[in-house]
Short mmCIF file of C-alpha atoms and ligand atoms in Angstrom, two decimals:
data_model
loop_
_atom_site.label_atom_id
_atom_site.label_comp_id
_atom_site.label_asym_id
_atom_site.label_seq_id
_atom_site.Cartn_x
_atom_site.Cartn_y
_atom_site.Cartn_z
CA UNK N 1 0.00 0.00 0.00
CA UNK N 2 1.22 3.60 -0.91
CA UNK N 3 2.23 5.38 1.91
CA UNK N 4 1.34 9.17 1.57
CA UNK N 5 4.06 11.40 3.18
CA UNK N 6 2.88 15.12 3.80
CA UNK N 7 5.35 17.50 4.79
CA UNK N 8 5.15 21.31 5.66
CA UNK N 9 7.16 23.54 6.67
CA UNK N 10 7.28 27.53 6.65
CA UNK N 11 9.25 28.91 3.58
CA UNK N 12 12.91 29.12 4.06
CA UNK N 13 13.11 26.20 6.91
CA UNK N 14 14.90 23.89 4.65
CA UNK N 15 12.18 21.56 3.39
CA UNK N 16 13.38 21.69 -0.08
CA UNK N 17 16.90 20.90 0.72
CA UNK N 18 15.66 18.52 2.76
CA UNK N 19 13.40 16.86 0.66
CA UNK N 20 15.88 16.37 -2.22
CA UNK N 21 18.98 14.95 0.22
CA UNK N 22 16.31 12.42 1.38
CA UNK N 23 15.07 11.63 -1.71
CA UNK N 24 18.74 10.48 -2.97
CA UNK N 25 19.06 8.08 -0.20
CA UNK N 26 15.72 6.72 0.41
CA UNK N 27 14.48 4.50 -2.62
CA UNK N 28 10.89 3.93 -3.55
CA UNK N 29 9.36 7.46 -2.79
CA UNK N 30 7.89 9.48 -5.75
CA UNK N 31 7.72 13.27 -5.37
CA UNK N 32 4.71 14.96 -6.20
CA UNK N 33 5.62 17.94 -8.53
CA UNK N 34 2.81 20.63 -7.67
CA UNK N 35 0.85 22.99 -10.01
CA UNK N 36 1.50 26.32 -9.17
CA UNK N 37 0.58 29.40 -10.85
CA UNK N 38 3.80 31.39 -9.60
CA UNK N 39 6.25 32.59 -11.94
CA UNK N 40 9.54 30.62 -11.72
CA UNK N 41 12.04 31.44 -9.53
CA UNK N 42 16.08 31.43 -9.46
CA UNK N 43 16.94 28.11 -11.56
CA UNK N 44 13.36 26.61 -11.30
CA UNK N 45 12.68 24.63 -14.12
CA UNK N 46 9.09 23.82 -15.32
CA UNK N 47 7.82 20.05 -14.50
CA UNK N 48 11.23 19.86 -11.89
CA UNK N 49 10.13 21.80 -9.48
CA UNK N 50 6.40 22.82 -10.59
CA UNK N 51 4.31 22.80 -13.17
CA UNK N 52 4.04 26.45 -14.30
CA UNK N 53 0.86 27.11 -15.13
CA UNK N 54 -1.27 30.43 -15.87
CA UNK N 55 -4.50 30.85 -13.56
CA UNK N 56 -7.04 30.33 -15.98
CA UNK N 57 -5.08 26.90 -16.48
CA UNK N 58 -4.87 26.12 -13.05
CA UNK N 59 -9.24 27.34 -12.59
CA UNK N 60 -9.78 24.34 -15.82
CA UNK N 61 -7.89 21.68 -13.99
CA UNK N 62 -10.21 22.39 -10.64
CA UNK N 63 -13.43 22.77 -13.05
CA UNK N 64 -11.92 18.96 -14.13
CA UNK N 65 -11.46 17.82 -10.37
CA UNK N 66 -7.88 17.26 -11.14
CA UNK N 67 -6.76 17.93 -7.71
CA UNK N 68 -6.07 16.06 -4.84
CA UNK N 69 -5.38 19.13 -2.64
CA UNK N 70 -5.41 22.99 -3.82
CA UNK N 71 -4.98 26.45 -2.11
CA UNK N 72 -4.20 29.69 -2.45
CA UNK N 73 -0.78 30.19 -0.65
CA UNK N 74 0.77 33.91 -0.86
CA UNK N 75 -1.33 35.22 -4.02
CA UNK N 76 -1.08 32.08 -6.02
CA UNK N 77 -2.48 28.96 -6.50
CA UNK N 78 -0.91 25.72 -5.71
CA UNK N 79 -2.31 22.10 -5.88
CA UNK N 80 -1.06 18.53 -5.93
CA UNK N 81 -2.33 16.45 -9.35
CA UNK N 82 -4.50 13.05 -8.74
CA UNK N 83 -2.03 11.15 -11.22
CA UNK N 84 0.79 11.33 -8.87
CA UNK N 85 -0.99 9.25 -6.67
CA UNK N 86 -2.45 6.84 -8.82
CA UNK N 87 1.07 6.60 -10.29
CA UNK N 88 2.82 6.19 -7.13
CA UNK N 89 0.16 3.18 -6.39
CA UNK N 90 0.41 1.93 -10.13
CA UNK N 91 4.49 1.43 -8.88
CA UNK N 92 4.24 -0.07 -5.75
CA UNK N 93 5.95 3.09 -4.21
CA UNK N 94 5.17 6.12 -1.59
CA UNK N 95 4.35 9.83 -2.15
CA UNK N 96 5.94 12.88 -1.10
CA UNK N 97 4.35 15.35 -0.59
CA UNK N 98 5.17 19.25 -0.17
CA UNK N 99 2.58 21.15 0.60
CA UNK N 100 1.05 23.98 3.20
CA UNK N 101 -1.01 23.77 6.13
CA UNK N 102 -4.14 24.39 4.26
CA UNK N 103 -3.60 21.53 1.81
CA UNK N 104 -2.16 19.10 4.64
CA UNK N 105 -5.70 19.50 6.09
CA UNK N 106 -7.12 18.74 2.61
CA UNK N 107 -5.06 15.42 2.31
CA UNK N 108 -5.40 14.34 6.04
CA UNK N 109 -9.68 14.74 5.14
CA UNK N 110 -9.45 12.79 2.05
CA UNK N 111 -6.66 9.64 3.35
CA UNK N 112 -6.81 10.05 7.13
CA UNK N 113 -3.76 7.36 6.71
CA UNK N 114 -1.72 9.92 5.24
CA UNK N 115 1.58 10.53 7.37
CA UNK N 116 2.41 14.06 8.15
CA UNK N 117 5.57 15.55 9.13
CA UNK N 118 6.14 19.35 10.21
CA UNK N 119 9.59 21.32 9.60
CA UNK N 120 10.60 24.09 11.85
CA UNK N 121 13.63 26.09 11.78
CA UNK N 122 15.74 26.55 14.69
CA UNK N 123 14.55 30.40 15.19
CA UNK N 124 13.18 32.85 13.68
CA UNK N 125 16.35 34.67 12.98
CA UNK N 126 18.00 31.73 11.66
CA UNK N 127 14.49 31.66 9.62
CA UNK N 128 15.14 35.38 8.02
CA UNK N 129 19.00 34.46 7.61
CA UNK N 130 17.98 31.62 5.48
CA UNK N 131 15.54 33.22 3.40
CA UNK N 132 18.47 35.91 2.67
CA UNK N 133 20.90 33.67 1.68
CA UNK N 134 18.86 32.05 -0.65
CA UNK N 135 19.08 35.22 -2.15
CA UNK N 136 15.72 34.54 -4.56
CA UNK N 137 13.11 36.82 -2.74
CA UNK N 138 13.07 40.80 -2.77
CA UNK N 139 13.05 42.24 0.52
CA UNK N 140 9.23 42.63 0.94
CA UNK N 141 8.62 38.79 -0.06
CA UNK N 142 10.84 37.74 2.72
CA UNK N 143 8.86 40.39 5.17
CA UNK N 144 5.76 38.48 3.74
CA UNK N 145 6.81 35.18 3.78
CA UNK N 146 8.25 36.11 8.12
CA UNK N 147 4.64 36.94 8.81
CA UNK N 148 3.20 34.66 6.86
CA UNK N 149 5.22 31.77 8.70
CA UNK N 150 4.48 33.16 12.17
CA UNK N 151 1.08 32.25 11.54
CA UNK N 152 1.77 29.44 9.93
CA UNK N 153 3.97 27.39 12.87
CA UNK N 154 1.17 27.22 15.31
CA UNK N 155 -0.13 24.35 13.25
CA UNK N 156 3.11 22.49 13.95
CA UNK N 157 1.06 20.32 17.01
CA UNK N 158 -1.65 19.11 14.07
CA UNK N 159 1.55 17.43 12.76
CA UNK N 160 2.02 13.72 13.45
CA UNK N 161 6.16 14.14 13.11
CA UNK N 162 8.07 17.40 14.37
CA UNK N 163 11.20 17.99 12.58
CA UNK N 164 13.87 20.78 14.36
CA UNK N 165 15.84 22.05 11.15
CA UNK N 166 19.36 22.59 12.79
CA UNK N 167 22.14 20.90 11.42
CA UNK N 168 21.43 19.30 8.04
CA UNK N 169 22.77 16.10 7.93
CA UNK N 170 21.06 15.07 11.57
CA UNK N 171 17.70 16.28 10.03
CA UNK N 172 18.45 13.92 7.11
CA UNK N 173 18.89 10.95 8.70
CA UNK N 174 16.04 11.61 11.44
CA UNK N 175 13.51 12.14 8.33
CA UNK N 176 14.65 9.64 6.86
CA UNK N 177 13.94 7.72 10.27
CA UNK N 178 10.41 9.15 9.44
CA UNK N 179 9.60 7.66 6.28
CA UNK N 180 11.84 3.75 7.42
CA UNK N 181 9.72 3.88 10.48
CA UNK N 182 6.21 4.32 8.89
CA UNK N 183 7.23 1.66 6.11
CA UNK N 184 8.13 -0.87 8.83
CA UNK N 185 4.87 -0.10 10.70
CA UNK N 186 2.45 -0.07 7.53
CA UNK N 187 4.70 -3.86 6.50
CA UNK N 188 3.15 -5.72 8.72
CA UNK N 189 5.79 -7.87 9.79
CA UNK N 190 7.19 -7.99 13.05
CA UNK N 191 10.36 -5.42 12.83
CA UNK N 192 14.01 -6.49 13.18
CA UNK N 193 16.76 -5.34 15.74
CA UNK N 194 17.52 -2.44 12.95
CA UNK N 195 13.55 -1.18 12.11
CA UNK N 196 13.13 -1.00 15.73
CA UNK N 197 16.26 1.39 16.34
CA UNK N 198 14.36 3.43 13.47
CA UNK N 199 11.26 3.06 14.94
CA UNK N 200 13.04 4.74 18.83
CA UNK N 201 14.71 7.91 16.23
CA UNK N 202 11.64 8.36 14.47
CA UNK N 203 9.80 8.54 17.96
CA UNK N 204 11.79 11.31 19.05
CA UNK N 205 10.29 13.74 16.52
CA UNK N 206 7.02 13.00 18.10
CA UNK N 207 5.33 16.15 19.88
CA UNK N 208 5.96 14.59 23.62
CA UNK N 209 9.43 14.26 23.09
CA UNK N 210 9.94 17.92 21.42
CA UNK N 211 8.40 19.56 23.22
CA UNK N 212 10.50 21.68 25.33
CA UNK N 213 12.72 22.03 22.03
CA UNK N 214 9.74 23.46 20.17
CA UNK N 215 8.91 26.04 22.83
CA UNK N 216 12.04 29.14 22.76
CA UNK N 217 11.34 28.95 18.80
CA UNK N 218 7.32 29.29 18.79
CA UNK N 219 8.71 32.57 22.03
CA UNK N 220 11.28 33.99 19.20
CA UNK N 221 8.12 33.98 16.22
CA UNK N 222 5.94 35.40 19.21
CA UNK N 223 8.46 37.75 20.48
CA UNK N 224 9.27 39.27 17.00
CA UNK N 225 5.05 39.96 16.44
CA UNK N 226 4.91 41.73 19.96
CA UNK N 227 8.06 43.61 18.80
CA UNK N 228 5.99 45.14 15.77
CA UNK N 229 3.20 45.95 17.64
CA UNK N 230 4.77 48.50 20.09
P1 ADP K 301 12.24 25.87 1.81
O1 ADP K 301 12.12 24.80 0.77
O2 ADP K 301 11.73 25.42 3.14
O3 ADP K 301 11.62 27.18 1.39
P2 ADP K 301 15.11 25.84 1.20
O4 ADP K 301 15.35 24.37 1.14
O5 ADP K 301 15.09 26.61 -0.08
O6 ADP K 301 13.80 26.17 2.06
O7 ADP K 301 16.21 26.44 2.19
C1 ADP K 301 16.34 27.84 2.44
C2 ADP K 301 17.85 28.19 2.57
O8 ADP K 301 18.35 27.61 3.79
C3 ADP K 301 18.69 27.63 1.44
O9 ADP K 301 19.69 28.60 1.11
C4 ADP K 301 19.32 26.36 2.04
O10 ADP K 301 20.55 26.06 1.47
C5 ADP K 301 19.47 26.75 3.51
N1 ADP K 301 19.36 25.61 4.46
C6 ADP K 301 18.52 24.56 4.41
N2 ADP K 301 18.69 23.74 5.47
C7 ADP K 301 19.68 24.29 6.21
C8 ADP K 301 20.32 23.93 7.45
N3 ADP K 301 19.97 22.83 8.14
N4 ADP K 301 21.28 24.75 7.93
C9 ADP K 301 21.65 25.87 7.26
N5 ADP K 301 21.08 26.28 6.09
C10 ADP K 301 20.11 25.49 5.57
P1 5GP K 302 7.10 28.22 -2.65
O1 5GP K 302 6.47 29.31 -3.46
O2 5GP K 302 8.06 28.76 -1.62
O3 5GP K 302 7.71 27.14 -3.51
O4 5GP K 302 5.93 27.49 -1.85
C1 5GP K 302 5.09 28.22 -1.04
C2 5GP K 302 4.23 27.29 -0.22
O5 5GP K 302 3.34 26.55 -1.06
C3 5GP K 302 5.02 26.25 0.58
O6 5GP K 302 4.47 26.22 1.90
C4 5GP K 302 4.72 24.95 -0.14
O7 5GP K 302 4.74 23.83 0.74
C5 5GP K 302 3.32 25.21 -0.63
N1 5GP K 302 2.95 24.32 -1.73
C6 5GP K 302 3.71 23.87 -2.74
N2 5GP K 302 3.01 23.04 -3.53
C7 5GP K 302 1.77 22.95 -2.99
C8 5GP K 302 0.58 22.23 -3.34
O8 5GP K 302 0.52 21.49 -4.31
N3 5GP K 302 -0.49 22.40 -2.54
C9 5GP K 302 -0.47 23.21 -1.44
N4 5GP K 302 -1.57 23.28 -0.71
N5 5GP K 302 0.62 23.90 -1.08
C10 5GP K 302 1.72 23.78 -1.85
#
């Protein structure tokens, strides 16, 4: 059975980067390309990263019910196609899927099996620094995209998995954790010595255990809004 993998994260956490290391070392996991009706941006290429498409292509597809999932995320429309599922199942593999809050609630409606995992950076500032140095967003898109993602990591506890964005290479390996856990639980066989070490990192991004890690980030999103008020 398909295992559906959501995973959201506010822009500029990492998700991308994160997505694309994991999908080089985990085999068997298709990526849902999204539509989008944003223009391209930095190196994008159309059908790599999204489907480009203009909005009175985008308002067809919906007329057609060719979405799983769709919503309107900073201006634009974005949605995930049916055929990536049916061609995930069609292979015998899982489904990746990146997509925002509002859609993650779509998906977790329609397949309530669906396995969702929620990236957070380390702080806020190290959330601003990143968007920066990605160097793809004028100045007022990053302001946007700040506010935007205060709102949007209070969601993080709707999240079955809770992923801390620090250093790279540990958030690799406990995603990938993630998605070897859930395939060793959805197998049905009894799991080895090695699935159950998975299983105990995999566990660790649960909300219990993160809790206390999650709380001075949520304070320095929270801190920052206060800050603007004054
Ligand atoms: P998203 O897909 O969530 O919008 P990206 O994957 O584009 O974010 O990452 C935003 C920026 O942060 C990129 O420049 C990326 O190289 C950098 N980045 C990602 N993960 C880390 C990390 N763990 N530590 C430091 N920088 C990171
Ligand atoms: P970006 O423009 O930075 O690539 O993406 C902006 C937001 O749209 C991100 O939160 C991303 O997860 C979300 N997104 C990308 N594709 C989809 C999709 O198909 N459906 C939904 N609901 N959100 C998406």
């Amino acid at each position: 059975m398909t295992i559906v993998f959501i995973i959201s994260a506010p822009s500029g956490s990492g998700k991308s980067t994160l997505v694309n290391e994991v999908r080089q070392i985990v085999s068997g996991l298709d990526f849902s390309v999204s539509y989008t009706t944003r223009p391209p941006r930095g190196s994008e290429q159309n059908g790599r990263e999204y489907f480009f498409v203009s909005r009175s292509q985008f308002e067809s597809m919906i007329q057609k019910d060719e979405f799983l999932e769709h919503a309107e995320v900073f201006g634009n429309y974005y949605g995930t196609a049916r055929c990536f599922l049916q061609s995930a199942e069609e292979h015998g593999h899982d489904l990746l899927l990146d997509i925002d809050v509002q859609g993650a609630a779509q998906i977790k409606q329609k397949l309530p099996q669906a396995v969702s995992i929620f990236i957070l950076p380390p702080d806020r500032q190290k959330l601003e620094w990143r968007l920066r140095s990605r160097g793809l967003d004028a100045e007022v898109v990053i302001q946007r995209r700040l506010v935007t993602a205060s709102r949007e990591i209070e969601n993080y506890s709707k999240y079955e998995y809770i992923l801390v964005n620090d250093r790279l290479e540990e958030s690799v390996e406990s995603l990938k954790a993630v998605l070897l856990a859930e395939r060793a639980k959805h197998s049905g066989k009894p799991p080895g010595e090695t699935e159950m070490k998975t299983i105990k990192k995999a566990e660790c991004c649960r909300l219990s255990s993160i809790e206390e890690r999650v709380k001075p980030i949520l304070d320095s999103f929270r801190s920052a809004g206060t800050q603007k008020a004054h």
